[in-house]
Coordinates of C-alpha atoms and ligand atoms in Angstrom, one line a residue:
X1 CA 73.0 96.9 110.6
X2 CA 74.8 99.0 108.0
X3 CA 73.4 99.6 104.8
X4 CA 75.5 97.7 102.3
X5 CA 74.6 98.8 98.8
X6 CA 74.5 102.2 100.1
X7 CA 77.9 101.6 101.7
X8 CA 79.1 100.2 97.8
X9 CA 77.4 102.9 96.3
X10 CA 78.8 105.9 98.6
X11 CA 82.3 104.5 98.1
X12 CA 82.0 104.7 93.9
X13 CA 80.6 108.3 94.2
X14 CA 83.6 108.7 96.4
X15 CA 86.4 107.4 94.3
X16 CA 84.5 109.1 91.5
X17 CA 85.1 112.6 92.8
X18 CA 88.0 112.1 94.9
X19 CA 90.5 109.7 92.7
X20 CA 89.1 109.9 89.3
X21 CA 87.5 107.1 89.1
X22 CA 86.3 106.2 85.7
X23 CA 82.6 105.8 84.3
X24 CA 83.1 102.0 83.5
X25 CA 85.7 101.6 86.5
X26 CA 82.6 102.6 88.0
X27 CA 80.4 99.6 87.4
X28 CA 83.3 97.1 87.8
X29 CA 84.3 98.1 91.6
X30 CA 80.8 98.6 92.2
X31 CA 80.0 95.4 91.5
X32 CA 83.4 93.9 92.9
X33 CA 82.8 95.4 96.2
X34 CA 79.0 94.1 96.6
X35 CA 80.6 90.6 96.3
X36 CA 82.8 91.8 99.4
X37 CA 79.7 92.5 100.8
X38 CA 77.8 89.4 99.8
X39 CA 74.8 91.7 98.4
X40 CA 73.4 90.4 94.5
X41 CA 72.4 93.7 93.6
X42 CA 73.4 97.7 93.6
X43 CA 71.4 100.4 95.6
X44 CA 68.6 101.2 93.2
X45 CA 68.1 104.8 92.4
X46 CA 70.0 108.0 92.8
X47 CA 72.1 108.6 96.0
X48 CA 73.0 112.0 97.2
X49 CA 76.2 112.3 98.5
X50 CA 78.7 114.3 99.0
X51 CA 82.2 113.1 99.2
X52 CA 84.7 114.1 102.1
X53 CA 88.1 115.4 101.7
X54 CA 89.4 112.2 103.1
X55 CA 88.1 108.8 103.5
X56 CA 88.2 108.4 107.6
X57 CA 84.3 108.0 107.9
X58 CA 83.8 105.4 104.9
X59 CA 86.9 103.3 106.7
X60 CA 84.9 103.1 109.5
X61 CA 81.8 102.5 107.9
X62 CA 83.2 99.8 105.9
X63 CA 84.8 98.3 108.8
X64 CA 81.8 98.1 110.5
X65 CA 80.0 96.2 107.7
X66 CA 83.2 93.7 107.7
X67 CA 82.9 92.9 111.1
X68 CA 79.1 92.5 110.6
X69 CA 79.3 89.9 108.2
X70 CA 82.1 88.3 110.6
X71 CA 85.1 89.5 109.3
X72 CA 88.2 88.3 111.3
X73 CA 90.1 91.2 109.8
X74 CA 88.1 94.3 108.6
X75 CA 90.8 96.7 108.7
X76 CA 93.1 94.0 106.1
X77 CA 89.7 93.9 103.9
X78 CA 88.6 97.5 103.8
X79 CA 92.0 98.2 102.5
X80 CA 91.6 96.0 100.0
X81 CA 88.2 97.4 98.8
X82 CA 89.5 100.6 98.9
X83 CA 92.1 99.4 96.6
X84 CA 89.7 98.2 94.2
X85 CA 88.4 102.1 93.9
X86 CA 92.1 103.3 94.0
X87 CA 92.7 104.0 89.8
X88 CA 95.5 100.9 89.1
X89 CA 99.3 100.9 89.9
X90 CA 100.0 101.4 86.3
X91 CA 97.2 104.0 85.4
X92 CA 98.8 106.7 88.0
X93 CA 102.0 105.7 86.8
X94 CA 100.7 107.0 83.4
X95 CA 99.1 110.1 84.6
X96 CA 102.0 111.2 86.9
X97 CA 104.0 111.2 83.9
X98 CA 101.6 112.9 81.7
X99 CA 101.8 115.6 84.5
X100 CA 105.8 115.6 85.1
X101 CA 105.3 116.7 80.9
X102 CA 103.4 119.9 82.6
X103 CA 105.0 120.4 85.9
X104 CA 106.9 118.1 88.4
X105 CA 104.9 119.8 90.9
X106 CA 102.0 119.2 90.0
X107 CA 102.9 115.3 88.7
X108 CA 103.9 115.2 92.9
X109 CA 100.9 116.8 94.1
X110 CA 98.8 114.2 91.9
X111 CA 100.4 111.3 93.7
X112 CA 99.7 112.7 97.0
X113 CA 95.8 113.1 96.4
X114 CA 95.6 110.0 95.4
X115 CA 97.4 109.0 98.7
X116 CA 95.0 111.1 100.9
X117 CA 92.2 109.9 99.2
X118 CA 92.5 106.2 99.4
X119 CA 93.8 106.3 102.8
X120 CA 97.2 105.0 102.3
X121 CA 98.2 108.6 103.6
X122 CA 97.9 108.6 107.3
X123 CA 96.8 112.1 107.5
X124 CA 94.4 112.0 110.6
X125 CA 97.3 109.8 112.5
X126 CA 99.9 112.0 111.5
X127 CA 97.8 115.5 112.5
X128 CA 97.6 114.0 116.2
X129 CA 101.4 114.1 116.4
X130 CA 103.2 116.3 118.7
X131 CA 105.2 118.9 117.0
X132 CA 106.8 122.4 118.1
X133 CA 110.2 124.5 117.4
X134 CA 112.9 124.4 119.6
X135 CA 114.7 128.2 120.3
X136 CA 117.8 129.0 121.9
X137 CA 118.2 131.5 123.8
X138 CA 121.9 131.7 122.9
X139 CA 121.0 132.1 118.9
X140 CA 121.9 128.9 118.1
X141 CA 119.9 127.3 114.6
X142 CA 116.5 126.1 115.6
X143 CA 115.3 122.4 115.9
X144 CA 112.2 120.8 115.7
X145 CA 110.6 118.1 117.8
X146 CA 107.9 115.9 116.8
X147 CA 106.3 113.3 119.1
X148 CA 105.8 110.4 116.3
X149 CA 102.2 108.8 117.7
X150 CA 102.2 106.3 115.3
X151 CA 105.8 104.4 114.6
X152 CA 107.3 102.0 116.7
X153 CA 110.4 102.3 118.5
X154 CA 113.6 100.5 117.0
X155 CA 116.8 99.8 118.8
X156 CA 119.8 99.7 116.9
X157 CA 120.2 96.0 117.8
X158 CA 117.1 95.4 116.3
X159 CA 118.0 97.2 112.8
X160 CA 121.6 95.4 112.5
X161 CA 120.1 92.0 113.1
X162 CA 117.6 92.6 110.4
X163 CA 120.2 94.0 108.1
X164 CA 121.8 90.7 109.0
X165 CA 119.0 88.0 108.9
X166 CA 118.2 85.9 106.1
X167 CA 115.2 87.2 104.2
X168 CA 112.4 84.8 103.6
X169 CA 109.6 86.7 104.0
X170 CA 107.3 88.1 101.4
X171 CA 107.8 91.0 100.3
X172 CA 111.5 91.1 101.2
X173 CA 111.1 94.5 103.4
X174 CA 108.1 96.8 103.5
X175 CA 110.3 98.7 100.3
X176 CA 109.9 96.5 97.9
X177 CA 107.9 96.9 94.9
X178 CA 105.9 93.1 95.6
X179 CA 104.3 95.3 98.4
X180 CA 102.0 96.9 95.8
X181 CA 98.3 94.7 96.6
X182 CA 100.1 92.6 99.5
X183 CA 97.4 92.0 102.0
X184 CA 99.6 92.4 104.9
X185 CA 101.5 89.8 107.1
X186 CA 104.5 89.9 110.0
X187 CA 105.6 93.6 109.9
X188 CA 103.8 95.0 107.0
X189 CA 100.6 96.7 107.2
X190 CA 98.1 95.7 104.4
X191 CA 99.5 97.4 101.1
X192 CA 95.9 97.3 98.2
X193 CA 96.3 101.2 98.5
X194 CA 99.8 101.5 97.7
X195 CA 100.8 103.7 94.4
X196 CA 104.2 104.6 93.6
X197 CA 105.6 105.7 90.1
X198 CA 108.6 105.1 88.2
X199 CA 111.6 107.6 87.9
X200 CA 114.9 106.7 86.7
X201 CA 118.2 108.4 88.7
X202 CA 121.7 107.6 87.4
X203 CA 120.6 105.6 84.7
X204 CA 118.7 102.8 87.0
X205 CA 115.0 102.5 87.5
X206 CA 113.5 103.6 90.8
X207 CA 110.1 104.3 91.9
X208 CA 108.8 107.2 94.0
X209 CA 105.6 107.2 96.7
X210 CA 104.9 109.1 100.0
X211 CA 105.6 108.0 103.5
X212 CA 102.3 106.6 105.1
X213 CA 103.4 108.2 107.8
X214 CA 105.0 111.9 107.1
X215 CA 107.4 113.3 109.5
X216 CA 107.5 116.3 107.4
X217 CA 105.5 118.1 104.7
X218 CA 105.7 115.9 101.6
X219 CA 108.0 113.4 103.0
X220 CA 108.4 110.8 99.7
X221 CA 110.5 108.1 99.2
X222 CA 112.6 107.0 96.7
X223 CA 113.5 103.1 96.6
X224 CA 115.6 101.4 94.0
X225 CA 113.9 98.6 92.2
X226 CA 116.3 96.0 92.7
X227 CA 116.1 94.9 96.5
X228 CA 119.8 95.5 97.6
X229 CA 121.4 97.3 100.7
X230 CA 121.8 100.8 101.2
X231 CA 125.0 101.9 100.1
X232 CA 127.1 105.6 100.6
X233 CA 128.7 106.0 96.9
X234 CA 128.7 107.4 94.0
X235 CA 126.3 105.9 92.4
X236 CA 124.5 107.6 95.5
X237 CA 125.8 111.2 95.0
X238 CA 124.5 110.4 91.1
X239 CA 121.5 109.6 91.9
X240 CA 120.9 112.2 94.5
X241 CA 121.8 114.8 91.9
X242 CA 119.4 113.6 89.7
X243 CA 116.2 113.3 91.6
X244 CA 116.8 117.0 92.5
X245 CA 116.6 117.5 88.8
X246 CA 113.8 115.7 88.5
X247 CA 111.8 117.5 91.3
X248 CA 113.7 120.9 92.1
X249 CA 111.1 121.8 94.9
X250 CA 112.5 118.9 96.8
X251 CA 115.4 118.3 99.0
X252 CA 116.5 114.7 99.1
X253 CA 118.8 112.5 101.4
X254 CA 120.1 109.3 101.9
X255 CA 120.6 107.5 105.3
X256 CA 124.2 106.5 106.0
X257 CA 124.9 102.5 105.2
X258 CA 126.0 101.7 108.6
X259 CA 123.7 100.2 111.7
X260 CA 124.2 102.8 114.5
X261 CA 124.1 105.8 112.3
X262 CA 121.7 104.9 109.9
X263 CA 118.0 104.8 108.9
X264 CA 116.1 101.6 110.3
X265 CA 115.8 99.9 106.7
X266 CA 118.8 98.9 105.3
X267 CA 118.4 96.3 103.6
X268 CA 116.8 98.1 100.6
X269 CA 118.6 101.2 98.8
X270 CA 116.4 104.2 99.6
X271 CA 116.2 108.1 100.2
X272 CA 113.8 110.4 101.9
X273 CA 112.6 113.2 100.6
X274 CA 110.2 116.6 101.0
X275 CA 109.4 120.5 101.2
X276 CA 112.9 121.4 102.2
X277 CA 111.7 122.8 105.9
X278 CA 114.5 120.8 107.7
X279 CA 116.6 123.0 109.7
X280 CA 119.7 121.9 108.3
X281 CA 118.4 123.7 105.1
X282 CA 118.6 127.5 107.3
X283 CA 122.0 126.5 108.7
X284 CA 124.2 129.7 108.7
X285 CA 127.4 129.0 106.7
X286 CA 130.4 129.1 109.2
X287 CA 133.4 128.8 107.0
X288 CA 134.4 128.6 103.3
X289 CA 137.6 126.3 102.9
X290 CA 138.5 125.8 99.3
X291 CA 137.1 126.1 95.8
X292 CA 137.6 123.2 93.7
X293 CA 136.7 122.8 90.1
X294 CA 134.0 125.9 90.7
X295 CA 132.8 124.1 93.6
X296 CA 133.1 126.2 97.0
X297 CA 133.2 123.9 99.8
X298 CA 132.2 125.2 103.0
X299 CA 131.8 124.2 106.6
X300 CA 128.1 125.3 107.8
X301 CA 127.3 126.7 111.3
X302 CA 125.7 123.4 112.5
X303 CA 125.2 121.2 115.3
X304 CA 126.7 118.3 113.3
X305 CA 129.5 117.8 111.2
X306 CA 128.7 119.1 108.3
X307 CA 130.5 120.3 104.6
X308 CA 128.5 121.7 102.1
X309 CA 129.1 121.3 98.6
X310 CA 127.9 124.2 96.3
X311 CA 127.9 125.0 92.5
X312 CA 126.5 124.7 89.5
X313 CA 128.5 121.6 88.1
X314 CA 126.8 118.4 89.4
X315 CA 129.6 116.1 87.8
X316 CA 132.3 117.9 89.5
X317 CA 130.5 117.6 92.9
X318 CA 129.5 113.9 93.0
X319 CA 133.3 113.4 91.8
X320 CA 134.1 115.7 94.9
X321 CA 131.9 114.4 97.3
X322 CA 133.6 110.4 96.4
X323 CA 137.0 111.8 96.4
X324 CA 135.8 113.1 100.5
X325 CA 134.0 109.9 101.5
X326 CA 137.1 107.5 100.2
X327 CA 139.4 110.3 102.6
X328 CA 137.2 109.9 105.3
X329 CA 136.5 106.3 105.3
X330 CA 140.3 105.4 105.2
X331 CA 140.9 108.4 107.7
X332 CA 142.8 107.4 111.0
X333 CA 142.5 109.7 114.4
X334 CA 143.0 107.5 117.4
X335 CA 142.5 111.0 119.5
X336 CA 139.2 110.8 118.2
X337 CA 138.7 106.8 117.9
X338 CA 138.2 107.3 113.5
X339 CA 140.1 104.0 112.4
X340 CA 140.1 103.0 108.6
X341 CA 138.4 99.9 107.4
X342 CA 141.6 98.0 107.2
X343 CA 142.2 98.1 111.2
X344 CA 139.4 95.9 111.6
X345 CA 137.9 94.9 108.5
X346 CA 134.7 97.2 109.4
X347 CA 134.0 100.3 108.0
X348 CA 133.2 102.6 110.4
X349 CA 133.3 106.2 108.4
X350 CA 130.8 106.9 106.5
X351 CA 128.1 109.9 105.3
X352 CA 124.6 111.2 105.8
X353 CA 124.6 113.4 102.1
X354 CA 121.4 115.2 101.3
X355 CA 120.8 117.0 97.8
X356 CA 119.1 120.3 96.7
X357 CA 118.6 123.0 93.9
X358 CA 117.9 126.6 93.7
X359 CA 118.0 127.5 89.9
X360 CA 120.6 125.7 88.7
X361 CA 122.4 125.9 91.6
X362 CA 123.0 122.5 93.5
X363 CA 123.5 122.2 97.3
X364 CA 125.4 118.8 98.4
X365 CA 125.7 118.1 101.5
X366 CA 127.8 115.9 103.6
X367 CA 127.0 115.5 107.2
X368 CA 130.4 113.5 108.8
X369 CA 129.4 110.1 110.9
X370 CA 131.4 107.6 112.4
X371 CA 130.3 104.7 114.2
X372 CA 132.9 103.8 116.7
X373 CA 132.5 102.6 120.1
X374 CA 134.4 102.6 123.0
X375 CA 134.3 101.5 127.0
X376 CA 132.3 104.8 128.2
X377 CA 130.3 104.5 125.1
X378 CA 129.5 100.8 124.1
X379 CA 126.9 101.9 122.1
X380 CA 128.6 104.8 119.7
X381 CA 130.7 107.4 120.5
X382 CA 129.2 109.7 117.9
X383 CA 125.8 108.5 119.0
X384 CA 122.9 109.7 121.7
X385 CA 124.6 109.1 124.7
X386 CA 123.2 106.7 127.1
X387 CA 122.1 109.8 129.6
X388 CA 119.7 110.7 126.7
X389 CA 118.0 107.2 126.2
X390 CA 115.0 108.3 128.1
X391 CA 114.4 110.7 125.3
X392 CA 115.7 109.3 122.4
X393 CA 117.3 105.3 122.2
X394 CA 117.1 105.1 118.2
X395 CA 120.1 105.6 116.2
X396 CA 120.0 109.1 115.0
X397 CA 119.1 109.0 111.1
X398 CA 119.5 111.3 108.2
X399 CA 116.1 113.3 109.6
X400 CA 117.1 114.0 113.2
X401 CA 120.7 114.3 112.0
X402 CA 119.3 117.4 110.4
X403 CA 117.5 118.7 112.8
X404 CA 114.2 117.6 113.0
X405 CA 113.5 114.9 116.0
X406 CA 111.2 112.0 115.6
X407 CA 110.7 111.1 119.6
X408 CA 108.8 108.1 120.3
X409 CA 105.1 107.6 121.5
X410 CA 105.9 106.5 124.5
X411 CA 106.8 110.5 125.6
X412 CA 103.9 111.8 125.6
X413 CA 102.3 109.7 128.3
X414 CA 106.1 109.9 130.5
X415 CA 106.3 113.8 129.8
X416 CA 102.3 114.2 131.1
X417 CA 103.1 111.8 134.2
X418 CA 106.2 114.0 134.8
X419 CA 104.3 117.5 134.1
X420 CA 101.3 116.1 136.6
X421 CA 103.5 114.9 139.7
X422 CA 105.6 118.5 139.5
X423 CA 102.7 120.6 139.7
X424 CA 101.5 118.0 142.5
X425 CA 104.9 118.4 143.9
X426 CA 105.4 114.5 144.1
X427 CA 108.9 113.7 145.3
X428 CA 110.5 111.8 142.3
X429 CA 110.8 108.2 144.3
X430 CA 106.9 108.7 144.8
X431 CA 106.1 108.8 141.2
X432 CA 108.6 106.1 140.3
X433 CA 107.5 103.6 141.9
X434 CA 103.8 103.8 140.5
X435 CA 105.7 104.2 136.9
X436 CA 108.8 102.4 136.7
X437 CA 109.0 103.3 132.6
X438 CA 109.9 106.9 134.7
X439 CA 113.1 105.7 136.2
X440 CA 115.3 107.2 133.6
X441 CA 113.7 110.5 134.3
X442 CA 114.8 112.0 137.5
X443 CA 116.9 114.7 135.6
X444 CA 113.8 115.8 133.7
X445 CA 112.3 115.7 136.7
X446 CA 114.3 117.9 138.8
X447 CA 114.1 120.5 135.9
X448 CA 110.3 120.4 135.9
X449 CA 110.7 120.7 139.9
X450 CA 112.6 124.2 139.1
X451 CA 109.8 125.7 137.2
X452 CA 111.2 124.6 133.7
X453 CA 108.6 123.4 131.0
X454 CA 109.0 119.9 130.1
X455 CA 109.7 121.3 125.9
X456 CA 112.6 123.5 127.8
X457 CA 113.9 119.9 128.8
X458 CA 113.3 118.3 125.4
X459 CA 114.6 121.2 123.3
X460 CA 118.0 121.1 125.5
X461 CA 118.2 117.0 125.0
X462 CA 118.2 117.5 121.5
X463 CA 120.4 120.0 120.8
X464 CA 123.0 117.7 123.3
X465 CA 122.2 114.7 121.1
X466 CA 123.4 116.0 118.1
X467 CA 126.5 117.7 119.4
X468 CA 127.1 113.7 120.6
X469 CA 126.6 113.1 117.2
X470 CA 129.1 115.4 116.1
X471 CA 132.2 113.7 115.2
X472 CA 134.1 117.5 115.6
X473 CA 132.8 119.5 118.5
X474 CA 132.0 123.0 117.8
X475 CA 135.6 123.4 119.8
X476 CA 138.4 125.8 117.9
X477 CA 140.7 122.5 118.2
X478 CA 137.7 120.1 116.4
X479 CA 137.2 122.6 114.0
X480 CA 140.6 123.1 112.5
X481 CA 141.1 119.6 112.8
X482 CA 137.9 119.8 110.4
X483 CA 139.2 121.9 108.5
X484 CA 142.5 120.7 108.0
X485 CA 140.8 117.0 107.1
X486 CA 139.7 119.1 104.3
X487 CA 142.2 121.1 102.8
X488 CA 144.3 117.8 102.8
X489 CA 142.3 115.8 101.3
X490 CA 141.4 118.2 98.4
X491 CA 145.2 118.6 97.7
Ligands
LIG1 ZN1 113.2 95.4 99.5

């Protein structure tokens, strides 16, 4: 049997060293979380103990002691002791922005200890991921692929009937600010460690937290208050600009507002943010096309369509950027199936705009998306291709659309299967018909079968997947047309 009033005791000392736990905080959770426990009285004495950097062992400990005393859900409860030594939602508010007085940095890097500490940080999960660059022998920019052990796949079917359902649940989406406490329910993993802070962007009051699950270092979220859809504008380009200002060390972005070639929550305005690693962010610049207003507008040497806005005016580039998205929304190119909304009352043009500074220089930039379908492509022309679903069968948000690929769990056990029967020299059928989730993997296959490694494979998918994405091929003729969409519009 575990030893409860040690167990409360080692979790104070904890919380004391690791999340600041106060003296009189001290008594009050202590005494809380021995009524979890159903002991009357603390651990008597002094206990020596040294606190870890993060709280994995005492998570198991405590969910031990849950289950013990016939828990039906320890995992739900030991969250919600833990969130009993977490400091409160509005006493980190308060510190972060005693910090942001000192150093945005360091008002970030707060909010991220107390993140690791509590646990609400998955860093043990997200260290198990997969993750290595992907070269090119012919020079082309670099990618990077990450095996994601820990999210769910979504199909885009999936993410527009959400968008589309009536929402009765509580919280409305796993965004919302009534997820701070929750206990957890349907979709939404229990939330008592949850901390996020307020910041205001464009005049409007958002709040700022980490991603449970990091794809990237420092991946944060920024999530309006008000529960409404996401939205390409520029309200959007605003707000972008600002949270740069706010936290220069940071890139931000927003998914586009479409199903198809958006991020998976769209019911809630949001943008992702982070240490500004992305490849996108070490794109080569291809071409510059026009100065406008001291902005120079350029075309960057990138897999996607992307224009990058650059200058030291961030007025005169959100005005720029909505003067570009109201062009390429109403732009029509049956050559290359781009129809404005009035065709058929959908909007099918739209952005994936990310946000950056170096001094006081800002970096906008507008990666070009379109969500059109046709008969070879019933599920987006400007969209992984059906020969890639294998690999990737999500809709290709604003990380992957620059650069760095969040492939499902699911790959590592089909890429190992694959690896194994190659070197066993299996003939394809053979290992098929033990693993039918394999069927969609003879082409892999036959490149493993030639003495390529299965990364080689993965690193040549994605590269493919975002030239599907592309809405003008790296082509002379796509890139003038590029161009020229451009240059007309600035006129
Ligand atoms: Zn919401």
């Amino acid at each position: 049997m575990t030893d409860r009033k040690k167990l409360a005791r080692k979790l104070v000392l904890f919380a004391k060293e690791r999340l600041g736990l106060g003296k009189l905080d001290s008594i009050y959770a202590e005494n809380v979380i021995l009524a979890w426990l159903h002991e009357p009285s603390p651990y008597e004495g002094e206990l020596a103990y040294e606190a870890p950097e993060l709280p994995d062992s005492l998570y198991e400990e405590l969910e031990t002691a849950l289950s013990e005393l016939g828990s039906k859900d320890p995992h739900k409860e030991a969250v919600a002791i833990f969130g009993i030594i977490t400091p409160r939602p509005d006493a980190v508010d308060e510190t972060f922005h005693s910090l942001m007085k000192e150093d945005p940095f360091k008002a970030t890097e707060y909010l991220l200890e107390v993140g690791r500490a509590s646990g609400y940080y998955a860093e043990t999960a997200i260290k198990k991921n997969l993750r290595w660059d992907a070269t090119y022998e012919d020079g082309a920019s670099p990618l990077v692929v990450t095996i994601n052990l820990s999210k769910p796949e979504k199909n885009n079917k999936d993410i527009a009937a959400a968008l589309k359902a009536k929402s009765v649940a509580y919280p409305s989406c796993a965004l919302c600010k009534e997820n701070l406490g929750y206990e957890g329910g349907g979709k939404i993993p229990p939330r008592g460690t949850l901390r996020f802070v307020s910041i205001t962007l464009d005049g409007g009051p958002w709040y700022l937290q980490y991603s449970p699950y990091g794809y990237f270092s420092r991946h944060c979220i920024a999530f309006q208050d008000e529960h409404s859809p996401m939205k390409i504008d520029a309200h959007c380009f605003r707000s972008l600009l600002d949270f740069v200002d706010l936290f220069p060390r940071f890139f931000i972005g927003s998914n586009s507002d479409l199903p198809i070639v958006g991020g998976s929550i769209l019911t809630h305005e949001h943008f992702q943010g982070g240490d500004k690693e992305l490849p996108l962010f070490k794109a080569k610049k291809r071409k510059t096309v026009a100065h406008e207003n001291g902005v120079e507008i350029l075309i960057l040497d990138f897999y996607d369509s992307v224009l990058l806005l650059e200058g030291k005016d961030k007025a005169a580039i959100a005005a720029l950027a909505e003067r570009l998205l109201a062009a390429w929304r109403d732009h029509e190119d049956g050559k290359r199936h781009f129809a404005p909304i009035e065709k058929d009352g959908t909007c099918h043009q739209t952005f994936t705009p990310f946000a950056s500074k170096e001094g006081d220089l800002y970096r906008f930039y507008l990666i070009f998306r379109c969500n059109s379908v046709n008969e070879e492509h019933p599920g987006g022309i400007y969209h992984a291709h059906e020969d890639k679903w294998a690999i990737k069968k999500e809709g290709i948000g604003l990380i992957e659309a620059a650069g760095l690929f969040v492939l499902p769990a699911r790959l590592k056990r089909q890429l190992a299967l694959l690896e194994e029967g190659a070197q066993k020299s299996l003939e394809f059928a053979e290992l098929a018909k033990d693993n039918p989730d394999l069927q969609e993997f003879s082409d892999c296959y036959a490149h493993l079968k030639k003495g390529e490694s299965v990364e080689h494979y993965v690193n040549a998918i994605c590269r493919a997947i975002l030239d599907d994405v592309a809405v003008y091929k790296n082509s002379k003729e796509d890139q003038e047309a590029f161009e020229a969409f451009v240059k007309e519009n600035l006129r």
